[in-house]
PDB file of C-alpha atoms in Angstrom:
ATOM      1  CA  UNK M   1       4.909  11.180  -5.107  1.00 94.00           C
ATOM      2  CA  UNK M   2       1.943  11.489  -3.303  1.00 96.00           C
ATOM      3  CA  UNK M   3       1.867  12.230   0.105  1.00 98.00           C
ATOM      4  CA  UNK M   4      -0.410  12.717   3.265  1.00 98.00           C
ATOM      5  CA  UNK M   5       0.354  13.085   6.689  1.00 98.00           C
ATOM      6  CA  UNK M   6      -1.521  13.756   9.547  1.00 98.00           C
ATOM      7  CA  UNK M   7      -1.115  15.842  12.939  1.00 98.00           C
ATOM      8  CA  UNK M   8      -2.798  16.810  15.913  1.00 98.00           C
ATOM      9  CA  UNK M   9      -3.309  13.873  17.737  1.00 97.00           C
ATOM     10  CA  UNK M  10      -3.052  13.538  21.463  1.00 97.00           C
ATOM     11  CA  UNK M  11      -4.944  12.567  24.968  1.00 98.00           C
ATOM     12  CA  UNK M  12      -7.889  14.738  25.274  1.00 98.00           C
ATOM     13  CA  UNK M  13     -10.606  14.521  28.055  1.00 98.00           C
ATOM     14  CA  UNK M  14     -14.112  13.401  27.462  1.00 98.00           C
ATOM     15  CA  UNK M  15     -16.026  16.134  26.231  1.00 98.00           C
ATOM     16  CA  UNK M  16     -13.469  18.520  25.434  1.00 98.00           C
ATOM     17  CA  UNK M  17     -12.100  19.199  21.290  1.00 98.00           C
ATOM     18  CA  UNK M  18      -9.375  18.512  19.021  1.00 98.00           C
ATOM     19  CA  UNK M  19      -8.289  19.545  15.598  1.00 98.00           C
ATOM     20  CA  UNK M  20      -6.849  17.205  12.847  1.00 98.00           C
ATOM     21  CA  UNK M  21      -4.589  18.138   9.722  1.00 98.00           C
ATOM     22  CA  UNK M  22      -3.615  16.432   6.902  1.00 98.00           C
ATOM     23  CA  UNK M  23      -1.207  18.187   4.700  1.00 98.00           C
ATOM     24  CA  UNK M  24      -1.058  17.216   1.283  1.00 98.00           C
ATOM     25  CA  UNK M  25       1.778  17.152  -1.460  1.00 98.00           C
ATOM     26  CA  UNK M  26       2.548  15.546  -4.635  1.00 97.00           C
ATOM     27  CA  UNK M  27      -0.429  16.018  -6.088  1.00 97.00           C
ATOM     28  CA  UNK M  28      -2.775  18.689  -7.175  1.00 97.00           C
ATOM     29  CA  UNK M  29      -5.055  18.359  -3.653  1.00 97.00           C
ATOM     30  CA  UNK M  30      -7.953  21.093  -5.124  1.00 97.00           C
ATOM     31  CA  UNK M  31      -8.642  18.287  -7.574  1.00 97.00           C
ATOM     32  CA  UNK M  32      -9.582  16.160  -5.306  1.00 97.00           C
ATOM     33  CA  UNK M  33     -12.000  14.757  -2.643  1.00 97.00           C
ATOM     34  CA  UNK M  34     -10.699  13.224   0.722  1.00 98.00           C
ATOM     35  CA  UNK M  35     -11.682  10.997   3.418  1.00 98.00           C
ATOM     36  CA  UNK M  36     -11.178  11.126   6.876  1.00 98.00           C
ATOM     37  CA  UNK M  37     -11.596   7.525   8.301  1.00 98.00           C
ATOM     38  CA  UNK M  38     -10.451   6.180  11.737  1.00 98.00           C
ATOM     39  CA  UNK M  39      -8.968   2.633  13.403  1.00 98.00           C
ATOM     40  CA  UNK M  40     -10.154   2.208  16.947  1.00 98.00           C
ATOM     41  CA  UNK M  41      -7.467  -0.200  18.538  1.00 97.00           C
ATOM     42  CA  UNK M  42      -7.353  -3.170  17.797  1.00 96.00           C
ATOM     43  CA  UNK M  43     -10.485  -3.231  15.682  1.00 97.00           C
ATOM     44  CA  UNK M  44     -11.442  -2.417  11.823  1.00 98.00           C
ATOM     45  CA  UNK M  45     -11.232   0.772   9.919  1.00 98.00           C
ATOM     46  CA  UNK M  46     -14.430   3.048   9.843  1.00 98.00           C
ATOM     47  CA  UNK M  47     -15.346   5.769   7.391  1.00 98.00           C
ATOM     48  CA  UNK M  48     -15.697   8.883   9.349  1.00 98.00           C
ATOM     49  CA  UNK M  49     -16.527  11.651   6.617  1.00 98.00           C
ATOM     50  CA  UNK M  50     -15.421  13.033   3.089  1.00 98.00           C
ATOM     51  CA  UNK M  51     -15.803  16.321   1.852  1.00 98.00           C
ATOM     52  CA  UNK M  52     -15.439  16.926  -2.348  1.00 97.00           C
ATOM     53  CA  UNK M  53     -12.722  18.556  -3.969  1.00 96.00           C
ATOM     54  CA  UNK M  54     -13.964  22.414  -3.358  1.00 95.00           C
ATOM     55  CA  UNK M  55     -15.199  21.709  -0.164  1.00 95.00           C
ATOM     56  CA  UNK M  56     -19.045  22.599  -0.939  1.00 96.00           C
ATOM     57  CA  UNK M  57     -19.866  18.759  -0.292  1.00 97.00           C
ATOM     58  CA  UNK M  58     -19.485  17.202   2.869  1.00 98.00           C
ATOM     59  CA  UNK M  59     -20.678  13.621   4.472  1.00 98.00           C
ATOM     60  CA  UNK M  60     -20.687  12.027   7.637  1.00 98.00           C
ATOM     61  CA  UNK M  61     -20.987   8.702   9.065  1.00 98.00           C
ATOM     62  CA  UNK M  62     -23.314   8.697  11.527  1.00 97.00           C
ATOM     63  CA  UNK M  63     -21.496   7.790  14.374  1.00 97.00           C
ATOM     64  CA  UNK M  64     -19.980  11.662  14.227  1.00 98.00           C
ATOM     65  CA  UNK M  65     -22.523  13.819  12.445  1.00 98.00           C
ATOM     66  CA  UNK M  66     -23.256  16.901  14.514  1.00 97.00           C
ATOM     67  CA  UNK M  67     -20.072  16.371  16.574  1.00 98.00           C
ATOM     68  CA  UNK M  68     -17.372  16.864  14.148  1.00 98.00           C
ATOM     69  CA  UNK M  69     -17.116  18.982  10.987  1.00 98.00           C
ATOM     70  CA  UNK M  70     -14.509  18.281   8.137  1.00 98.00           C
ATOM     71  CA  UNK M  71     -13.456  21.020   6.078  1.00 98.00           C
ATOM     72  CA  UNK M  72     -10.221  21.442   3.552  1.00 98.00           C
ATOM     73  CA  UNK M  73      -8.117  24.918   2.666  1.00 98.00           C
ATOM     74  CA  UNK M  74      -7.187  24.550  -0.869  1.00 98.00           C
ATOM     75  CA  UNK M  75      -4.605  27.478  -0.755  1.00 97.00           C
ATOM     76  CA  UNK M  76      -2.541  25.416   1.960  1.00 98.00           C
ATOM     77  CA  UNK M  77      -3.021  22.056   0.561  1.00 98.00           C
ATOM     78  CA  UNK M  78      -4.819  20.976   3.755  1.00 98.00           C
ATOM     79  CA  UNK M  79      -7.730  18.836   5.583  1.00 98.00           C
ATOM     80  CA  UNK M  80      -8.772  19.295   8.857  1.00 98.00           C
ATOM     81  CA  UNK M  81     -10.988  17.687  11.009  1.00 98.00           C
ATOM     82  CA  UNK M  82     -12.757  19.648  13.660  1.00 98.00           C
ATOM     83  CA  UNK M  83     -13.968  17.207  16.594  1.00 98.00           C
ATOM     84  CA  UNK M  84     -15.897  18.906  19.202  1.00 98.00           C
ATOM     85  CA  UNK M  85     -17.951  16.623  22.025  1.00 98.00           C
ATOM     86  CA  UNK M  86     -15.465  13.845  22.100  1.00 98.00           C
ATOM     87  CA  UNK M  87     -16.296  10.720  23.798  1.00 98.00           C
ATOM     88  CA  UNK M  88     -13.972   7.797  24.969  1.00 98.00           C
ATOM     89  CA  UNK M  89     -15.344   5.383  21.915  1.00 98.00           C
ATOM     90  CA  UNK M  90     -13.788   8.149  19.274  1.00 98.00           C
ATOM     91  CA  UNK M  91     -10.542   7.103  20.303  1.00 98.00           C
ATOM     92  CA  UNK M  92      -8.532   5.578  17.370  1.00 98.00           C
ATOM     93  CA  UNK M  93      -5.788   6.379  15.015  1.00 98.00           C
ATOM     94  CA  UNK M  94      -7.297   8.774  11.959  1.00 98.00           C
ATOM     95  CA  UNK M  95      -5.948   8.501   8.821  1.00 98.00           C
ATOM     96  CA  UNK M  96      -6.982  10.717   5.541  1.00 98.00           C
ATOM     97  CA  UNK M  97      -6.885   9.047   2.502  1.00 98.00           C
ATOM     98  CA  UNK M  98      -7.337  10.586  -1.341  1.00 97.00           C
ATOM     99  CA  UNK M  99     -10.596   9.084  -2.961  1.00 95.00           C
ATOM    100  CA  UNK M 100      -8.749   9.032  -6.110  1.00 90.00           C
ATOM    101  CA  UNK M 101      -9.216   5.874  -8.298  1.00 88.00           C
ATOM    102  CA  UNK M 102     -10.850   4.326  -5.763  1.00 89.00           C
ATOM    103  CA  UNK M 103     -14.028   5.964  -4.122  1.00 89.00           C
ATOM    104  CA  UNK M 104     -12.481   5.324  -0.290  1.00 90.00           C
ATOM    105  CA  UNK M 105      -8.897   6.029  -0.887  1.00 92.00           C
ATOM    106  CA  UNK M 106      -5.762   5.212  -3.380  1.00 94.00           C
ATOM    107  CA  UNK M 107      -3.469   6.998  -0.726  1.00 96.00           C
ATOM    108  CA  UNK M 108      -3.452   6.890   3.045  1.00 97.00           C
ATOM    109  CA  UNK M 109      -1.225   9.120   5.377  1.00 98.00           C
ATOM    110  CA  UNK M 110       0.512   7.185   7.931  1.00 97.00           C
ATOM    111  CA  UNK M 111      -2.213   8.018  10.445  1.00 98.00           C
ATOM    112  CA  UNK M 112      -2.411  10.200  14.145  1.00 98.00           C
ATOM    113  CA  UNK M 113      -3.597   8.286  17.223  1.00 98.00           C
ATOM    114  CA  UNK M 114      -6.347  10.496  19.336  1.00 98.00           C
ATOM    115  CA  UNK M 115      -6.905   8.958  22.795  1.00 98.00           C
ATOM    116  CA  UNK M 116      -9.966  10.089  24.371  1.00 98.00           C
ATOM    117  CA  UNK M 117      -9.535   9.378  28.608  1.00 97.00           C
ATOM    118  CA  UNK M 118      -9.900  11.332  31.755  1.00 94.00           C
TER     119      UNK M 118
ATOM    120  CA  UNK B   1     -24.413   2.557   8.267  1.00 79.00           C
ATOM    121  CA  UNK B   2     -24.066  -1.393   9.281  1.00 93.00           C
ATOM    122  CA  UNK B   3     -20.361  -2.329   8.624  1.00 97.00           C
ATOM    123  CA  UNK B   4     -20.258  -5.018   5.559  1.00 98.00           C
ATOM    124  CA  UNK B   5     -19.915  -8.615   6.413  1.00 98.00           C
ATOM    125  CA  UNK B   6     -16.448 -10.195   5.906  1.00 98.00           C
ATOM    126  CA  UNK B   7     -15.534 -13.583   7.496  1.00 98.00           C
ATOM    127  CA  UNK B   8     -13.176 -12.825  10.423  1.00 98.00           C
ATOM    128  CA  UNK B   9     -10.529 -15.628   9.624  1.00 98.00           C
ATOM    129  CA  UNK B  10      -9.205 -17.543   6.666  1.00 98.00           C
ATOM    130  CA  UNK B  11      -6.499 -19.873   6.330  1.00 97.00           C
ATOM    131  CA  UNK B  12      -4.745 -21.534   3.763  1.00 97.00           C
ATOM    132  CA  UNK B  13      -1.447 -22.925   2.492  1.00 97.00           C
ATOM    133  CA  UNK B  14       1.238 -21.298   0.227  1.00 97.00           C
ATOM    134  CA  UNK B  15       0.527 -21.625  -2.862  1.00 97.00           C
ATOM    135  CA  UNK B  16      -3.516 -22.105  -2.706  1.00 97.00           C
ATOM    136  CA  UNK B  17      -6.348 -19.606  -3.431  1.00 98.00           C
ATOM    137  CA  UNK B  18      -8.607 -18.444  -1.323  1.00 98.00           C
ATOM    138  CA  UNK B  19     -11.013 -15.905  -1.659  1.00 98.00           C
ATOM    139  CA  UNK B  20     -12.777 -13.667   1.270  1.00 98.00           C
ATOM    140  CA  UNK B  21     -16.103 -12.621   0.552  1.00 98.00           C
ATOM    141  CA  UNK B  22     -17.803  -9.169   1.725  1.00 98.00           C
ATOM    142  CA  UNK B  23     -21.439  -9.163   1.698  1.00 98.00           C
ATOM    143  CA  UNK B  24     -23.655  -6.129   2.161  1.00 98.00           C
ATOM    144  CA  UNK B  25     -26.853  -5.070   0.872  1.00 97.00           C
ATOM    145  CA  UNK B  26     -28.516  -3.143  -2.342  1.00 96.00           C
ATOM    146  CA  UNK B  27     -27.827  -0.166  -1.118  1.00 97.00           C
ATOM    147  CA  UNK B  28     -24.331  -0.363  -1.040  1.00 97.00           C
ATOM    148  CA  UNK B  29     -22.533  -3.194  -2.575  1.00 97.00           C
ATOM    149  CA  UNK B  30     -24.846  -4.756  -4.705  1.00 97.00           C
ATOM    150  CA  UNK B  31     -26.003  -0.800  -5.872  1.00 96.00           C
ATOM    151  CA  UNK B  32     -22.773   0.406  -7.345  1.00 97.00           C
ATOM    152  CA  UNK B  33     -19.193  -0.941  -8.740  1.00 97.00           C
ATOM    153  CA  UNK B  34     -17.472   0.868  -5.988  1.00 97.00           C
ATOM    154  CA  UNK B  35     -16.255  -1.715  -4.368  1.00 98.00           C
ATOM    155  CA  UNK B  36     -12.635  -1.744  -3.183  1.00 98.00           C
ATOM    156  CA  UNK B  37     -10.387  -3.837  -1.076  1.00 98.00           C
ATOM    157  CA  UNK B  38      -7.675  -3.189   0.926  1.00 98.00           C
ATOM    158  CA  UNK B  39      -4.501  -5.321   2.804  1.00 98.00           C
ATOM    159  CA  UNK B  40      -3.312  -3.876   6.549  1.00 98.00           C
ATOM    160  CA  UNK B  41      -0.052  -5.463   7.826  1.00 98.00           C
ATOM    161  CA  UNK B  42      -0.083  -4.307  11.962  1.00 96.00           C
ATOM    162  CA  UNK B  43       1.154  -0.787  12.602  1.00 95.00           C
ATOM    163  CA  UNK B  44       0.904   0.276   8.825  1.00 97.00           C
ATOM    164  CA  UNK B  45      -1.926   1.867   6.627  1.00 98.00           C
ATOM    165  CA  UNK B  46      -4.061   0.427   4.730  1.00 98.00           C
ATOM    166  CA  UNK B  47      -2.923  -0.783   1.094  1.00 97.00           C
ATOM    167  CA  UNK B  48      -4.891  -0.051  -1.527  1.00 97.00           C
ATOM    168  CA  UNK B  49      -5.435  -3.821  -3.967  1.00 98.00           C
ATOM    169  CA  UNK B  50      -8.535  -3.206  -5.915  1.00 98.00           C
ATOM    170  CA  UNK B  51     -10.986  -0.374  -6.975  1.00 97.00           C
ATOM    171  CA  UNK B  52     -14.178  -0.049  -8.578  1.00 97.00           C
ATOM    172  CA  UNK B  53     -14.521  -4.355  -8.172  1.00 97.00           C
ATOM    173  CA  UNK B  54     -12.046  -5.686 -10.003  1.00 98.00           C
ATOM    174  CA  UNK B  55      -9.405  -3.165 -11.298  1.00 97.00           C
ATOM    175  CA  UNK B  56      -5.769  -3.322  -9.766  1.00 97.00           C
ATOM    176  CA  UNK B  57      -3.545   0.082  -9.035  1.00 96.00           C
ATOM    177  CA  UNK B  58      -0.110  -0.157 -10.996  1.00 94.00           C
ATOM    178  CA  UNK B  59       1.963  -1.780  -8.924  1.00 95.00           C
ATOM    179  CA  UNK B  60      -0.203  -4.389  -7.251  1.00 97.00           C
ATOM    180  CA  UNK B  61       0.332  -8.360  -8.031  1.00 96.00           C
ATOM    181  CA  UNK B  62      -1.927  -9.503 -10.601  1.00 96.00           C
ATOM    182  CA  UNK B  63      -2.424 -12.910  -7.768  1.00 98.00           C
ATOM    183  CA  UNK B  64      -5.094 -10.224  -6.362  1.00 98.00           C
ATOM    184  CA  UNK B  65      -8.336  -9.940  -8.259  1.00 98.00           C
ATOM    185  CA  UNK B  66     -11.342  -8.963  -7.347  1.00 98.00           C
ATOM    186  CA  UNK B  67     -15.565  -9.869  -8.404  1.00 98.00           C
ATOM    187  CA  UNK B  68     -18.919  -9.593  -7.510  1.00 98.00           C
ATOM    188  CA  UNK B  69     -22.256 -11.173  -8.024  1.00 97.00           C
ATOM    189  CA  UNK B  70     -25.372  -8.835  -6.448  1.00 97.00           C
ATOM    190  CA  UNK B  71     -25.117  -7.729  -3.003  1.00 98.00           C
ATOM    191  CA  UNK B  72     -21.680 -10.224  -2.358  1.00 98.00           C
ATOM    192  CA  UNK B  73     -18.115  -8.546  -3.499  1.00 98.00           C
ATOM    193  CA  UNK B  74     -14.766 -11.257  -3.337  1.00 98.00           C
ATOM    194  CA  UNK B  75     -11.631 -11.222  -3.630  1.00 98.00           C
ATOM    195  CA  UNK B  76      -9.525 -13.356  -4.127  1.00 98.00           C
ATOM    196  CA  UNK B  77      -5.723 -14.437  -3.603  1.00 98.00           C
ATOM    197  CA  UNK B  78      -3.957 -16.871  -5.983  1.00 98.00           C
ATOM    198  CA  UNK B  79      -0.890 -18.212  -4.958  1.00 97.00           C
ATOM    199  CA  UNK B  80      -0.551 -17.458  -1.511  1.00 98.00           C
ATOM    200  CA  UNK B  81       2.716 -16.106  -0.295  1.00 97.00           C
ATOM    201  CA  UNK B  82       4.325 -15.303   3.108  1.00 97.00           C
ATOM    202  CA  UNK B  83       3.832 -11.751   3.096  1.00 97.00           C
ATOM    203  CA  UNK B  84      -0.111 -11.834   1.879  1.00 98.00           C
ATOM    204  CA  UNK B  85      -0.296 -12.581   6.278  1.00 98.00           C
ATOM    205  CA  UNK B  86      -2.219  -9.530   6.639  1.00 98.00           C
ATOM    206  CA  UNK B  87      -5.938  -7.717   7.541  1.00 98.00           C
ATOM    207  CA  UNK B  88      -8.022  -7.705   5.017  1.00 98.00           C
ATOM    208  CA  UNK B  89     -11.244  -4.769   3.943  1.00 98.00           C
ATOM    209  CA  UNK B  90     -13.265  -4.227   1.594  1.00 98.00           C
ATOM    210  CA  UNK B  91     -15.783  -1.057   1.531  1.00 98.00           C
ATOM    211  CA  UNK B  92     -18.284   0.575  -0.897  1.00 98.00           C
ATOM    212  CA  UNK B  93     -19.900   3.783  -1.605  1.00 97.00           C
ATOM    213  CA  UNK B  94     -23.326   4.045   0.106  1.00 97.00           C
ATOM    214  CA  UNK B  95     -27.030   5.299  -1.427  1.00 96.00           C
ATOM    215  CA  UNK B  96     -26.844   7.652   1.022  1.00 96.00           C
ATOM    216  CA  UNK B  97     -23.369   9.303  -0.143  1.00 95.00           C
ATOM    217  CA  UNK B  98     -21.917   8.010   2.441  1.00 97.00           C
ATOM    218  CA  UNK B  99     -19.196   5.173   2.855  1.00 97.00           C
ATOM    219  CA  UNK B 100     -19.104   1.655   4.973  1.00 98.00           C
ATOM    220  CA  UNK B 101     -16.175  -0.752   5.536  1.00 98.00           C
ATOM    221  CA  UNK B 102     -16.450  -4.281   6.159  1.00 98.00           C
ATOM    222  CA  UNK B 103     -15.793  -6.136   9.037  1.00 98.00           C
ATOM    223  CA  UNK B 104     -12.243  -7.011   7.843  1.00 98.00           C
ATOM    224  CA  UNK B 105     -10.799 -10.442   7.831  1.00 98.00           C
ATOM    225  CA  UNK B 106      -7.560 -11.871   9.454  1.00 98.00           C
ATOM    226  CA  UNK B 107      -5.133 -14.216   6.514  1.00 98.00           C
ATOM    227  CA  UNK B 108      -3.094 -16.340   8.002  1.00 98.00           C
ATOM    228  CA  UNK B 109      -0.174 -18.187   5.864  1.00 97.00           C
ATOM    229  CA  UNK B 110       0.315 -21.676   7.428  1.00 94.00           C
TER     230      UNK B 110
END
């Protein structure tokens, strides 16, 4: 079945970088896009960025353009996102989601929380 | 990028409808039938219940459905049950390629 879980997470320091993964099975993942999209606590979900299923495409909400890059290695079935500047507001849990029958996601991974504090 | 307008509460009894509505503008919502909804229980991930409007996943109770008319997308629960306590979201693709979520909206079973 399909599958998607996410890693990297942790307390990181205002200002300082983290990298995501989301490691993919059960499917063929070169086939398709994926989203990265985040849950600050307590509050709603928010699309953070998608990139298509060969990687040439990529989107950001603007909340995190120019501070954090998504990118995908087909060859090891994995997502990452690269966030660079971090700031206290990005912390959340991040979950990666297949934009499969639906355009924001038919399947989630169970999510990694990322705490941004000094 | 404005998040899409969903009420933050509704109520109602088992066994009664009720429908949450998610409104947004042409450029989203009422520009494309990409409109899907999802339920949260706390602590889990989101569950997909309807794509592209008003298509259900296999697996997914046919008491969900989903419409829209213009820039307003709703769904609805028939039925109500117990476990449909949950957070509710709807989101759309964007003219700009990009993707927005709504506001989400609390169900509570009483």
């Amino acid at each position: 079945q399909v599958q998607l879980v996410e890693s990297g997470g942790g307390v990181v320091q205002p200002g300082r970088s983290l990298r995501l993964s989301c490691a993919a099975s059960g499917f063929t993942f070169s086939n398709y896009g994926i989203h990265w999209v985040r849950q600050a606590p307590g509050k709603g979900l928010e699309w953070v960025a998608v990139v298509s299923s060969d990687g040439s495409n990529k989107y950001y909400a603007d909340s995190v353009k120019g501070r954090f890059t998504i990118s995908r290695d087909n060859s090891k079935n994995t997502l990452y996102l690269q966030m660079n500047s971090l700031r206290a507001e990005d912390t959340a849990v991040y979950y990666c989601a297949r934009r499969g029958i639906a355009a924001t996601g038919d399947s989630w991974g169970q999510g990694t929380l990322v705490t941004v504090s000094s | 990028q404005s998040a899409l307008t969903q009420p933050a509460s509704v109520s109602g009894s088992p066994g009664q409808s009720i429908t949450i509505s998610c409104t947004g503008t042409s450029s989203d919502v009422g520009g494309y039938n990409y409109v899907s909804w999802y339920q949260q229980h706390p602590g889990t991930a989101p569950k997909l219940l309807i794509y592209d409007v008003s298509n259900r996943p296999s697996g997914v109770s046919n008491r969900f459905s989903g419409s829209k008319s213009g820039n307003t997308a709703s769904l609805t629960i028939s039925g109500l049950q117990a476990e449909d306590e949950a957070d509710y979201y709807c989101s759309s693709y964007t003219s700009s390629s990009t993707y927005v979520f709504g506001t989400g909206t609390k169900v509570t079973v009483l």
